[in-house]
Structure formats: structure tokens, C-alpha cells
């Protein structure tokens, strides 16, 4: 039970007369457990003792008259009316240290293998974002190693970006590339609600040994209880905060925020919240900024964050996509039509923006991108005409120019999975397109 700072609890029990009143399970309704006879706070971990005296961890999620509502951080199996419940006086923590490198953790931040994190600092899963006035401003570029991003959607160190895509258009592959090639000290990768097979695929295929060396993976697969999936996102953020406090350049990647929102919806509905937009409860929309505001700059280090958003049926206006777009400082859209043309990474440049780009890149770079965007958009408008041979060369200067440059621009945008371009080379490549 390393996610509870047991030393601290014991100390507190000795020092104060914190009343450890016992309670009993009254009812189990759906995913919730109603307990009589304890006093506890929201987020407090409680231990439930089953008939065999094994403990089941649970968390306080609400109240009902004088009773406390718990949700288990594991399976409900074995819980019956009359089981003993003991509040611990502690909220969830994750033990952080350099030992975490290369490790795969569960949603509560515990290593999935038998290894133990021997020493470390406990970081609270739920904390406040850095003080807005103490945050350093974003002024440096962070190179991701992916040309289309570094060239057209340059990200700043400490920026928070959404990656919007349907399933199977290359989210995991792109995140894997960023993990391998970006200039970061640490990658914290959080996989929420994926299938078990996808997690293995991602770790072995997309990250590989090279990517894993400076990475920490937190995963809460779809079969895990909603509360654990939710905690996974907070645990990963807390680990990223630990390294940021040490002055490190951290990249946090979360795949996906949509599944995080779905987990919160499940918890919300279970404790009786009313469903609002598309069945999402109001707490979902309160939770999203609370999670994502924690990334970014602090006075010590930085967390540059990439959050993926699933857009089912390529509906970019569904409520989660909408809410996330409003919170973040940029979005990268992956398009199925590009993927189907074998254009990878399938980034739809014209529909993507990095809101901070203009503040952090050189003028020449900005001018090149602005021209290239113009040409891409001109070409797109006339593409149908060009393809059926209806466009007569010479009838429009801009279209002629777009035809001249389109292959060159697409060659720049396409990138093989094992190909790494650093930021200087990306800027040079972009320059070279228009020199010819
Ligand atoms: N940069 C790329 N180069 C070549 N193929 C890619 C690239 N990105 C994605 N793909 C192809 O798309 C498939 C699905 O990508 P994946 O990253 O698993 O999608 P998602 O995570 O969005 O479901 C991959 O198996 C691969 O064949
Ligand atoms: Mg994937």
C-alpha cells in the first residue's frame, strides 16, 4: 500500500487524537458503497475489511445524510453489509523518485511488476496548479523531432496541446515518435482506458527500448474500475510535477482525455449527479481544467503536455473536444483522409494551430509557414479541378505556384516512424523549399 504514506499516517495518529472511528458497510448500490458510522473527507482513503479480514481500498466520493459514500479502488467482490470500514486520514499519494525511470505503473502509481520503489517523495494525486503569477512565461521552443509539428505547429516548452483524432489514424504512433525524439529530460506517458493489448503494443512497438529509457508509463486499462482510470491521470500528472519541481523539462502525454472524461462521467452518474451534455455530468467539465491546468510552466521546471482527444465519427464539436480545445494552447488534428492516402503523420495542417508559435519562432520561419499554409489552402481549394485535368496552367498565378510547391511541401510533412529531424534541420528544410 505504497500509495498511502503509511509513515505519515502513523505519525499523525500518535501526535494527534485523530479519531479513527470504525464504521460498517450498509449498502452496495451499483459501484458505490454506503457506510455508516465514520467521519471522513472527500478523497480520503478508507479500508474495508471483508469476511476474511483482507482489506479493500476505497475512496470517499460523496455523502448521503449521515452516511459516507465510497467507491472501491479495486474490485467490489467480497464486500458485504456489515464489513468493517476504517478511514485512514490520508488521500492518495504517489511515491516519486528517479527509480521510476523505465517503469510501468498502474493507475495508482504502483509498479506493475514486483519491483518496489524503495525511496522517494510522496506527491499528492490531487493538488493545485502552480500560482499563475509565479509561472515563467513560455518563450523557448521545445523540439518534438516531428517535422510537421516543429515546422508548422511549433510548440513552446511548457505549452499544452491537444491531439484530436479518430481511432486508428496514428495517435499512438505520433506520441511514440515524440517520446523518442523530443528534447525532454523525462517523458511521463499516461494510458487511460486502452485495451490491454494496445498498452503492450505501444510499449514494445511505438516506444521501444530507446523511448522507454527516459520514460515512465502509467496505465489504467479499460477493465479497471472507473475510479482507478481517473486516478491514473492524476498520478501521471503528480509524477510529472515531481520532476518539474526538480527543475526538469518534462513531457507529459495522456492518451486519452476522452477516456478520462468517460471515467469521471461513470463516477458522477454513480453518485447521483445529473447527466448534462451527451450524458456527461457537470463534474466532468469541472475536472478537465483541474487536471490540465496543472501542466505547464512553474517557477522551477516545465511540463509540456500532449493530451489526445478521441473524435468519434470525426465529430470535432462533441462536448469533450470542445471543452478541451478551450482549455489548451493549441490543437493538432489528425485526419483520416490523409491517413488513407498513406500521408503520415496524418496531421491536417490547415485545421491545426499552435497558439504560441508566433511568439517563439524567428521571422523567416513564420514567413515560410505563412506562405506554405497559403499554398496548401489554395491547392486544396483547386484540388478537384486539378485532378480531373480541368485546370488550365497559367490561368491563376497562385494556383500555379501551389502546384509547383505542393510535392515539396508534402515531402516535408511526411515522415517515417524511424526518421528523426532536429529543430535546426526542420527550419533549414523549410527554408530550402522556397529557395529553389
Ligand atoms: N508515421 C506513420 N508512418 C507510417 N504508418 C503510420 C504512421 N502513423 C500511423 N501509422 C499507421 O497507422 C496505424 C494506426 O496507428 P496508431 O498510432 O495505432 O493509431 P491510433 O493510436 O490513433 O489508434 C499504424 O499501425 C500504422 O500502420
Ligand atoms: Mg492508439
CSV table of C-alpha atoms and ligand atoms in Angstrom, one decimal:
chain,number,residue,atom,x,y,z
A,1,UNK,CA,0.0,0.0,0.0
A,2,UNK,CA,2.6,2.4,-1.0
A,3,UNK,CA,0.1,4.9,-2.4
A,4,UNK,CA,-0.7,5.8,1.2
A,5,UNK,CA,2.0,7.4,3.1
A,6,UNK,CA,1.7,5.0,6.0
A,7,UNK,CA,4.6,6.5,8.0
A,8,UNK,CA,2.8,9.9,7.9
A,9,UNK,CA,-0.5,8.3,9.0
A,10,UNK,CA,1.1,6.5,11.9
A,11,UNK,CA,2.9,9.7,13.0
A,12,UNK,CA,-0.4,11.6,12.8
A,13,UNK,CA,-2.2,9.0,14.9
A,14,UNK,CA,0.4,9.3,17.6
A,15,UNK,CA,0.7,13.1,17.5
A,16,UNK,CA,-3.0,14.0,17.4
A,17,UNK,CA,-6.1,12.3,18.6
A,18,UNK,CA,-7.5,12.0,15.1
A,19,UNK,CA,-10.4,9.8,15.8
A,20,UNK,CA,-10.2,6.5,13.9
A,21,UNK,CA,-13.8,5.6,14.3
A,22,UNK,CA,-14.9,2.4,12.7
A,23,UNK,CA,-17.9,2.1,10.5
A,24,UNK,CA,-19.8,-0.6,8.8
A,25,UNK,CA,-21.0,-1.2,5.2
A,26,UNK,CA,-24.7,-0.6,5.0
A,27,UNK,CA,-25.5,-1.0,1.3
A,28,UNK,CA,-23.8,-1.6,-2.0
A,29,UNK,CA,-25.6,0.1,-4.9
A,30,UNK,CA,-24.0,-0.2,-8.3
A,31,UNK,CA,-20.5,0.9,-7.9
A,32,UNK,CA,-20.9,2.7,-4.6
A,33,UNK,CA,-20.7,1.5,-1.0
A,34,UNK,CA,-22.7,3.3,1.7
A,35,UNK,CA,-21.0,3.3,5.1
A,36,UNK,CA,-22.5,4.2,8.5
A,37,UNK,CA,-20.6,5.4,11.5
A,38,UNK,CA,-17.5,7.1,10.1
A,39,UNK,CA,-16.5,10.7,9.6
A,40,UNK,CA,-14.3,11.2,6.5
A,41,UNK,CA,-13.5,13.8,3.9
A,42,UNK,CA,-13.9,13.7,0.1
A,43,UNK,CA,-10.9,12.0,-1.4
A,44,UNK,CA,-10.0,10.2,1.9
A,45,UNK,CA,-8.9,6.6,1.5
A,46,UNK,CA,-10.8,4.1,3.6
A,47,UNK,CA,-10.0,0.4,4.2
A,48,UNK,CA,-12.8,-2.1,4.0
A,49,UNK,CA,-12.2,-5.4,5.8
A,50,UNK,CA,-14.0,-8.3,4.3
A,51,UNK,CA,-15.0,-11.6,6.0
A,52,UNK,CA,-11.5,-13.0,5.6
A,53,UNK,CA,-10.1,-9.8,7.0
A,54,UNK,CA,-8.4,-8.9,3.7
A,55,UNK,CA,-8.5,-5.1,3.1
A,56,UNK,CA,-10.1,-3.5,0.1
A,57,UNK,CA,-9.1,0.1,-0.6
A,58,UNK,CA,-11.7,2.6,-1.3
A,59,UNK,CA,-12.1,6.4,-1.6
A,60,UNK,CA,-14.7,8.8,-0.3
A,61,UNK,CA,-16.7,10.2,-3.2
A,62,UNK,CA,-19.8,11.6,-1.5
A,63,UNK,CA,-22.2,11.7,1.4
A,64,UNK,CA,-25.8,10.8,1.9
A,65,UNK,CA,-27.4,12.2,5.0
A,66,UNK,CA,-25.2,10.9,7.8
A,67,UNK,CA,-23.6,8.2,5.7
A,68,UNK,CA,-20.4,8.2,3.6
A,69,UNK,CA,-20.4,7.0,0.0
A,70,UNK,CA,-17.3,5.1,-1.0
A,71,UNK,CA,-16.0,3.8,-4.3
A,72,UNK,CA,-13.5,0.9,-4.4
A,73,UNK,CA,-10.0,1.3,-5.8
A,74,UNK,CA,-10.3,-2.3,-6.9
A,75,UNK,CA,-13.0,-4.9,-7.2
A,76,UNK,CA,-16.2,-4.9,-5.2
A,77,UNK,CA,-16.0,-8.6,-4.8
A,78,UNK,CA,-16.0,-9.7,-1.2
A,79,UNK,CA,-17.8,-6.7,0.2
A,80,UNK,CA,-20.9,-7.4,2.2
A,81,UNK,CA,-23.2,-5.5,4.5
A,82,UNK,CA,-21.6,-5.4,8.0
A,83,UNK,CA,-18.0,-5.3,6.8
A,84,UNK,CA,-15.8,-3.1,8.9
A,85,UNK,CA,-14.6,0.2,7.4
A,86,UNK,CA,-11.7,2.3,8.7
A,87,UNK,CA,-10.8,5.8,7.4
A,88,UNK,CA,-7.1,6.4,7.1
A,89,UNK,CA,-7.0,10.2,7.3
A,90,UNK,CA,-5.0,10.3,4.1
A,91,UNK,CA,-5.7,11.0,0.4
A,92,UNK,CA,-3.9,9.1,-2.3
A,93,UNK,CA,-0.2,9.7,-2.9
A,94,UNK,CA,2.3,8.5,-5.4
A,95,UNK,CA,5.9,7.8,-4.4
A,96,UNK,CA,8.2,9.6,-6.8
A,97,UNK,CA,12.0,9.2,-7.4
A,98,UNK,CA,14.5,8.5,-10.2
A,99,UNK,CA,13.7,4.8,-9.6
A,100,UNK,CA,10.6,5.3,-11.7
A,101,UNK,CA,12.5,5.6,-15.0
A,102,UNK,CA,11.7,2.8,-17.4
A,103,UNK,CA,8.9,1.5,-15.1
A,104,UNK,CA,5.3,0.7,-15.9
A,105,UNK,CA,2.9,1.7,-13.2
A,106,UNK,CA,-0.8,1.0,-12.5
A,107,UNK,CA,-3.4,3.7,-12.1
A,108,UNK,CA,-2.5,4.2,-8.5
A,109,UNK,CA,1.2,4.7,-9.4
A,110,UNK,CA,2.4,1.3,-8.2
A,111,UNK,CA,4.8,-0.7,-10.4
A,112,UNK,CA,3.0,-3.4,-12.3
A,113,UNK,CA,5.9,-5.8,-11.8
A,114,UNK,CA,7.0,-7.0,-8.4
A,115,UNK,CA,9.6,-4.3,-8.2
A,116,UNK,CA,9.3,-1.8,-5.4
A,117,UNK,CA,10.1,1.9,-5.3
A,118,UNK,CA,12.4,1.9,-2.4
A,119,UNK,CA,13.0,5.6,-1.6
A,120,UNK,CA,11.1,8.6,-2.8
A,121,UNK,CA,8.9,11.6,-2.0
A,122,UNK,CA,5.2,11.3,-1.7
A,123,UNK,CA,3.3,13.6,-4.0
A,124,UNK,CA,-0.4,14.1,-3.7
A,125,UNK,CA,-2.5,13.0,-6.6
A,126,UNK,CA,-4.8,15.9,-6.2
A,127,UNK,CA,-3.1,19.3,-5.9
A,128,UNK,CA,-3.5,22.9,-7.1
A,129,UNK,CA,-1.9,24.2,-10.3
A,130,UNK,CA,1.1,26.4,-9.9
A,131,UNK,CA,0.4,30.0,-8.9
A,132,UNK,CA,-0.3,31.9,-12.2
A,133,UNK,CA,1.9,34.8,-11.2
A,134,UNK,CA,4.8,32.5,-10.4
A,135,UNK,CA,4.7,30.6,-13.7
A,136,UNK,CA,7.5,31.5,-16.1
A,137,UNK,CA,6.4,32.7,-19.5
A,138,UNK,CA,6.7,30.3,-22.4
A,139,UNK,CA,9.5,31.6,-24.6
A,140,UNK,CA,11.6,28.6,-25.7
A,141,UNK,CA,10.8,26.2,-28.5
A,142,UNK,CA,10.6,22.5,-27.5
A,143,UNK,CA,11.6,20.3,-30.3
A,144,UNK,CA,9.4,17.2,-30.8
A,145,UNK,CA,11.5,15.8,-33.6
A,146,UNK,CA,8.4,15.6,-35.8
A,147,UNK,CA,8.9,17.9,-38.8
A,148,UNK,CA,5.2,18.7,-39.4
A,149,UNK,CA,4.8,19.8,-35.7
A,150,UNK,CA,8.2,21.6,-35.3
A,151,UNK,CA,7.8,23.3,-38.6
A,152,UNK,CA,4.2,24.3,-38.9
A,153,UNK,CA,2.9,23.9,-35.3
A,154,UNK,CA,6.0,24.8,-33.3
A,155,UNK,CA,5.4,24.1,-29.6
A,156,UNK,CA,6.9,26.0,-26.7
A,157,UNK,CA,8.4,24.5,-23.6
A,158,UNK,CA,5.5,24.4,-21.1
A,159,UNK,CA,2.8,24.5,-23.7
A,160,UNK,CA,-0.3,22.3,-23.5
A,161,UNK,CA,-1.5,20.8,-26.8
A,162,UNK,CA,-4.4,18.6,-27.8
A,163,UNK,CA,-4.1,15.9,-30.4
A,164,UNK,CA,-7.6,15.3,-31.9
A,165,UNK,CA,-8.2,12.2,-33.9
A,166,UNK,CA,-10.5,9.3,-34.6
A,167,UNK,CA,-9.3,5.8,-33.9
A,168,UNK,CA,-6.5,4.2,-35.9
A,169,UNK,CA,-5.2,7.4,-37.6
A,170,UNK,CA,-1.9,7.5,-35.7
A,171,UNK,CA,-2.2,8.9,-32.2
A,172,UNK,CA,-0.1,6.3,-30.5
A,173,UNK,CA,2.5,6.3,-33.3
A,174,UNK,CA,2.8,10.1,-33.1
A,175,UNK,CA,3.1,10.0,-29.3
A,176,UNK,CA,5.8,7.3,-29.6
A,177,UNK,CA,7.8,9.4,-32.0
A,178,UNK,CA,7.6,12.4,-29.7
A,179,UNK,CA,8.7,10.3,-26.7
A,180,UNK,CA,11.7,9.0,-28.7
A,181,UNK,CA,12.8,12.2,-30.4
A,182,UNK,CA,11.7,15.2,-28.3
A,183,UNK,CA,14.3,17.1,-26.3
A,184,UNK,CA,13.0,16.3,-22.9
A,185,UNK,CA,14.6,15.1,-19.7
A,186,UNK,CA,11.6,12.9,-18.8
A,187,UNK,CA,8.5,11.5,-20.5
A,188,UNK,CA,5.6,10.7,-18.4
A,189,UNK,CA,3.1,8.7,-20.5
A,190,UNK,CA,-0.4,8.0,-19.2
A,191,UNK,CA,-2.6,5.5,-21.0
A,192,UNK,CA,-6.2,5.6,-19.8
A,193,UNK,CA,-8.9,3.2,-20.8
A,194,UNK,CA,-6.9,1.5,-23.6
A,195,UNK,CA,-7.3,-2.3,-24.2
A,196,UNK,CA,-4.6,-4.4,-22.6
A,197,UNK,CA,-3.2,-5.4,-25.9
A,198,UNK,CA,-2.8,-1.8,-27.0
A,199,UNK,CA,-0.7,-1.0,-24.0
A,200,UNK,CA,1.8,-3.7,-24.8
A,201,UNK,CA,1.8,-2.7,-28.5
A,202,UNK,CA,2.5,0.9,-27.5
A,203,UNK,CA,5.3,0.0,-25.1
A,204,UNK,CA,7.0,-2.5,-27.3
A,205,UNK,CA,6.4,-1.1,-30.8
A,206,UNK,CA,5.9,2.6,-30.6
A,207,UNK,CA,8.1,3.4,-27.6
A,208,UNK,CA,10.6,0.6,-27.9
A,209,UNK,CA,13.7,0.3,-25.7
A,210,UNK,CA,15.0,3.6,-26.7
A,211,UNK,CA,11.9,5.5,-25.8
A,212,UNK,CA,11.4,3.6,-22.6
A,213,UNK,CA,14.8,4.6,-21.1
A,214,UNK,CA,13.7,8.1,-20.2
A,215,UNK,CA,10.0,7.3,-19.9
A,216,UNK,CA,7.6,6.4,-17.1
A,217,UNK,CA,4.4,4.8,-18.2
A,218,UNK,CA,1.2,4.9,-16.1
A,219,UNK,CA,-1.6,2.7,-17.4
A,220,UNK,CA,-5.1,2.1,-16.3
A,221,UNK,CA,-6.7,-0.2,-18.9
A,222,UNK,CA,-10.4,-0.2,-19.8
A,223,UNK,CA,-11.2,-3.2,-17.5
A,224,UNK,CA,-10.1,-1.3,-14.4
A,225,UNK,CA,-12.7,0.5,-12.2
A,226,UNK,CA,-13.6,4.0,-13.3
A,227,UNK,CA,-12.0,5.5,-10.2
A,228,UNK,CA,-8.7,3.9,-10.9
A,229,UNK,CA,-8.8,5.1,-14.5
A,230,UNK,CA,-9.4,8.6,-13.2
A,231,UNK,CA,-6.6,8.3,-10.6
A,232,UNK,CA,-4.2,7.2,-13.4
A,233,UNK,CA,-4.4,10.7,-15.0
A,234,UNK,CA,-3.8,12.4,-11.7
A,235,UNK,CA,-0.9,10.0,-10.7
A,236,UNK,CA,0.8,10.7,-14.0
A,237,UNK,CA,0.4,14.4,-13.5
A,238,UNK,CA,1.7,14.2,-10.0
A,239,UNK,CA,4.8,12.3,-11.2
A,240,UNK,CA,5.4,15.0,-13.9
A,241,UNK,CA,5.1,17.6,-11.2
A,242,UNK,CA,7.7,15.9,-9.1
A,243,UNK,CA,10.2,16.1,-11.9
A,244,UNK,CA,9.2,19.7,-12.7
A,245,UNK,CA,9.9,20.6,-9.1
A,246,UNK,CA,13.4,19.2,-9.7
A,247,UNK,CA,13.8,21.7,-12.5
A,248,UNK,CA,13.4,19.2,-15.3
A,249,UNK,CA,12.0,19.6,-18.7
A,250,UNK,CA,9.1,17.1,-18.6
A,251,UNK,CA,6.8,15.9,-21.4
A,252,UNK,CA,3.5,14.6,-20.2
A,253,UNK,CA,1.4,12.6,-22.7
A,254,UNK,CA,-2.1,11.5,-22.0
A,255,UNK,CA,-3.9,9.1,-24.2
A,256,UNK,CA,-6.8,9.8,-23.9
A,257,UNK,CA,-8.5,12.7,-22.1
A,258,UNK,CA,-11.8,11.4,-23.6
A,259,UNK,CA,-11.5,8.2,-21.7
A,260,UNK,CA,-10.6,10.2,-18.6
A,261,UNK,CA,-13.8,12.2,-19.1
A,262,UNK,CA,-15.8,9.0,-19.5
A,263,UNK,CA,-14.4,7.6,-16.2
A,264,UNK,CA,-15.4,10.8,-14.4
A,265,UNK,CA,-18.9,10.5,-16.0
A,266,UNK,CA,-19.2,7.0,-14.7
A,267,UNK,CA,-18.2,8.1,-11.2
A,268,UNK,CA,-20.5,11.2,-11.4
A,269,UNK,CA,-23.5,9.2,-12.5
A,270,UNK,CA,-22.9,6.5,-9.8
A,271,UNK,CA,-23.1,9.1,-7.1
A,272,UNK,CA,-26.2,10.7,-8.4
A,273,UNK,CA,-25.0,13.6,-10.5
A,274,UNK,CA,-27.5,14.7,-13.2
A,275,UNK,CA,-26.3,14.0,-16.8
A,276,UNK,CA,-25.9,17.1,-18.8
A,277,UNK,CA,-24.4,17.4,-22.3
A,278,UNK,CA,-24.3,14.0,-24.0
A,279,UNK,CA,-24.7,12.3,-20.7
A,280,UNK,CA,-21.5,14.0,-19.3
A,281,UNK,CA,-22.1,15.2,-15.8
A,282,UNK,CA,-21.2,18.8,-14.7
A,283,UNK,CA,-18.2,17.5,-12.7
A,284,UNK,CA,-16.6,16.3,-15.9
A,285,UNK,CA,-16.3,19.8,-17.1
A,286,UNK,CA,-15.0,21.0,-13.8
A,287,UNK,CA,-12.5,18.2,-13.6
A,288,UNK,CA,-10.9,18.8,-17.1
A,289,UNK,CA,-9.4,22.2,-16.3
A,290,UNK,CA,-8.4,21.0,-12.9
A,291,UNK,CA,-6.3,18.3,-14.5
A,292,UNK,CA,-4.9,20.2,-17.4
A,293,UNK,CA,-4.1,23.4,-15.7
A,294,UNK,CA,-1.5,21.5,-13.6
A,295,UNK,CA,0.7,21.1,-16.6
A,296,UNK,CA,2.7,24.0,-18.0
A,297,UNK,CA,5.4,26.2,-16.6
A,298,UNK,CA,6.2,26.6,-12.9
A,299,UNK,CA,9.0,28.7,-11.3
A,300,UNK,CA,11.3,25.7,-11.4
A,301,UNK,CA,10.8,23.5,-14.5
A,302,UNK,CA,8.3,22.8,-17.1
A,303,UNK,CA,5.6,20.3,-18.2
A,304,UNK,CA,4.9,20.3,-21.9
A,305,UNK,CA,1.8,18.3,-22.3
A,306,UNK,CA,0.1,16.5,-25.1
A,307,UNK,CA,-3.5,15.3,-24.5
A,308,UNK,CA,-5.2,13.1,-27.0
A,309,UNK,CA,-8.9,13.5,-27.7
A,310,UNK,CA,-10.9,10.9,-29.5
A,311,UNK,CA,-13.3,12.3,-32.0
A,312,UNK,CA,-15.7,9.6,-32.9
A,313,UNK,CA,-17.1,9.8,-36.4
A,314,UNK,CA,-14.7,12.7,-36.8
A,315,UNK,CA,-17.1,15.0,-34.9
A,316,UNK,CA,-14.9,17.7,-33.7
A,317,UNK,CA,-17.7,19.6,-32.0
A,318,UNK,CA,-18.6,16.9,-29.4
A,319,UNK,CA,-18.6,18.3,-25.9
A,320,UNK,CA,-15.3,16.9,-24.6
A,321,UNK,CA,-13.4,18.1,-27.8
A,322,UNK,CA,-15.0,21.5,-27.4
A,323,UNK,CA,-14.1,21.8,-23.7
A,324,UNK,CA,-10.5,20.6,-24.2
A,325,UNK,CA,-9.9,22.9,-27.1
A,326,UNK,CA,-10.9,25.9,-24.9
A,327,UNK,CA,-8.5,24.9,-22.1
A,328,UNK,CA,-5.4,24.2,-24.1
A,329,UNK,CA,-2.9,26.4,-26.1
A,330,UNK,CA,-3.1,24.6,-29.3
A,331,UNK,CA,-4.5,21.6,-31.2
A,332,UNK,CA,-3.2,19.2,-33.7
A,333,UNK,CA,-5.8,17.4,-35.8
A,334,UNK,CA,-5.1,14.0,-37.3
A,335,UNK,CA,-7.2,13.4,-40.4
A,336,UNK,CA,-8.5,10.1,-41.7
A,337,UNK,CA,-8.4,11.2,-45.3
A,338,UNK,CA,-4.7,11.9,-45.1
A,339,UNK,CA,-4.0,8.5,-43.4
A,340,UNK,CA,-6.0,6.8,-46.1
A,341,UNK,CA,-3.6,8.4,-48.7
A,342,UNK,CA,-0.7,7.0,-46.7
A,343,UNK,CA,0.3,10.5,-45.7
A,344,UNK,CA,1.8,10.0,-42.3
A,345,UNK,CA,1.9,11.6,-39.7
A,346,UNK,CA,-1.7,12.4,-40.8
A,347,UNK,CA,-1.6,15.9,-39.5
A,348,UNK,CA,-4.2,18.2,-41.0
A,349,UNK,CA,-2.1,21.4,-41.0
A,350,UNK,CA,-4.8,23.7,-42.1
A,351,UNK,CA,-7.1,22.7,-39.2
A,352,UNK,CA,-4.4,22.7,-36.6
A,353,UNK,CA,-2.9,25.6,-34.6
A,354,UNK,CA,-0.3,26.3,-32.1
A,355,UNK,CA,-1.4,29.4,-30.3
A,356,UNK,CA,2.1,30.3,-29.1
A,357,UNK,CA,4.0,29.7,-32.3
A,358,UNK,CA,4.2,33.3,-33.4
A,359,UNK,CA,5.8,34.3,-30.1
A,360,UNK,CA,8.6,31.8,-30.2
A,361,UNK,CA,9.9,31.4,-33.7
A,362,UNK,CA,12.1,33.6,-36.0
A,363,UNK,CA,10.5,35.9,-38.5
A,364,UNK,CA,11.9,33.9,-41.5
A,365,UNK,CA,10.3,30.7,-40.1
A,366,UNK,CA,7.0,32.5,-39.6
A,367,UNK,CA,7.0,33.9,-43.1
A,368,UNK,CA,7.8,30.5,-44.6
A,369,UNK,CA,5.0,28.8,-42.7
A,370,UNK,CA,2.5,31.5,-43.6
A,371,UNK,CA,3.4,31.1,-47.3
A,372,UNK,CA,3.2,27.3,-47.2
A,373,UNK,CA,-0.1,27.4,-45.4
A,374,UNK,CA,-1.4,29.7,-48.1
A,375,UNK,CA,-0.2,27.4,-50.8
A,376,UNK,CA,-1.7,24.3,-49.1
A,377,UNK,CA,-5.0,26.0,-48.8
A,378,UNK,CA,-5.0,27.2,-52.4
A,379,UNK,CA,-4.1,23.8,-53.6
A,380,UNK,CA,-6.9,22.2,-51.5
A,381,UNK,CA,-9.5,24.5,-53.0
A,382,UNK,CA,-8.5,23.7,-56.5
A,383,UNK,CA,-7.5,20.1,-56.0
A,384,UNK,CA,-10.6,18.6,-57.6
A,385,UNK,CA,-10.2,20.7,-60.8
A,386,UNK,CA,-6.5,19.9,-61.0
A,387,UNK,CA,-7.1,16.2,-60.5
A,388,UNK,CA,-9.7,15.9,-63.3
A,389,UNK,CA,-7.4,17.9,-65.6
A,390,UNK,CA,-9.9,20.9,-65.8
A,391,UNK,CA,-7.3,23.4,-64.5
A,392,UNK,CA,-5.5,25.2,-67.3
A,393,UNK,CA,-2.0,26.1,-66.3
A,394,UNK,CA,-1.4,29.8,-66.3
A,395,UNK,CA,-5.0,30.9,-65.5
A,396,UNK,CA,-4.2,31.7,-61.9
A,397,UNK,CA,-0.8,32.6,-60.5
A,398,UNK,CA,-1.5,31.4,-57.0
A,399,UNK,CA,-2.7,28.0,-58.2
A,400,UNK,CA,0.3,27.7,-60.4
A,401,UNK,CA,2.5,28.4,-57.5
A,402,UNK,CA,0.7,25.9,-55.3
A,403,UNK,CA,1.1,23.2,-58.0
A,404,UNK,CA,4.8,23.9,-58.2
A,405,UNK,CA,5.4,23.6,-54.5
A,406,UNK,CA,2.8,21.0,-53.3
A,407,UNK,CA,5.0,17.9,-53.7
A,408,UNK,CA,7.9,19.6,-51.9
A,409,UNK,CA,5.7,20.7,-49.0
A,410,UNK,CA,4.1,17.2,-48.7
A,411,UNK,CA,7.6,15.7,-48.7
A,412,UNK,CA,8.5,17.9,-45.8
A,413,UNK,CA,5.3,17.0,-43.9
A,414,UNK,CA,5.6,13.2,-44.4
A,415,UNK,CA,7.9,11.5,-42.0
A,416,UNK,CA,8.8,7.8,-41.5
A,417,UNK,CA,8.4,6.5,-38.0
A,418,UNK,CA,12.1,5.8,-37.5
A,419,UNK,CA,13.2,9.2,-39.0
A,420,UNK,CA,14.3,11.9,-36.6
A,421,UNK,CA,14.8,15.5,-37.6
A,422,UNK,CA,16.1,18.0,-35.1
A,423,UNK,CA,14.7,21.5,-34.9
A,424,UNK,CA,17.5,23.3,-36.7
A,425,UNK,CA,17.3,20.9,-39.7
A,426,UNK,CA,13.5,21.3,-39.8
A,427,UNK,CA,13.9,25.1,-40.1
A,428,UNK,CA,16.5,24.6,-42.7
A,429,UNK,CA,14.4,22.2,-44.7
A,430,UNK,CA,11.5,24.6,-44.6
A,431,UNK,CA,13.8,27.4,-45.9
A,432,UNK,CA,15.1,25.2,-48.7
A,433,UNK,CA,11.6,24.6,-50.1
A,434,UNK,CA,11.3,28.2,-51.1
A,435,UNK,CA,14.9,28.8,-52.1
A,436,UNK,CA,14.6,26.7,-55.2
B,1,LIG,N1,4.0,8.0,-39.0
B,1,LIG,C1,3.5,6.9,-39.5
B,1,LIG,N2,4.1,6.2,-40.5
B,1,LIG,C2,3.6,5.1,-41.1
B,1,LIG,N3,2.5,4.5,-40.6
B,1,LIG,C3,1.8,5.1,-39.6
B,1,LIG,C4,2.3,6.3,-39.0
B,1,LIG,N4,1.4,6.6,-38.0
B,1,LIG,C5,0.4,5.7,-38.0
B,1,LIG,N5,0.7,4.7,-39.0
B,1,LIG,C6,-0.2,3.6,-39.3
B,1,LIG,O1,-1.5,3.7,-38.7
B,1,LIG,C7,-1.8,2.6,-37.9
B,1,LIG,C8,-2.6,3.1,-36.6
B,1,LIG,O2,-1.8,4.0,-35.9
B,1,LIG,P1,-2.0,4.1,-34.3
B,1,LIG,O3,-0.9,5.1,-33.9
B,1,LIG,O4,-2.0,2.8,-33.6
B,1,LIG,O5,-3.4,4.8,-34.2
B,1,LIG,P2,-4.3,5.3,-33.0
B,1,LIG,O6,-3.4,5.3,-31.8
B,1,LIG,O7,-4.8,6.6,-33.4
B,1,LIG,O8,-5.4,4.3,-32.9
B,1,LIG,C9,-0.4,2.0,-37.5
B,1,LIG,O9,-0.5,0.6,-37.2
B,1,LIG,C10,0.4,2.3,-38.8
B,1,LIG,O10,0.2,1.3,-39.7
B,2,LIG,MG1,-3.7,4.1,-30.0
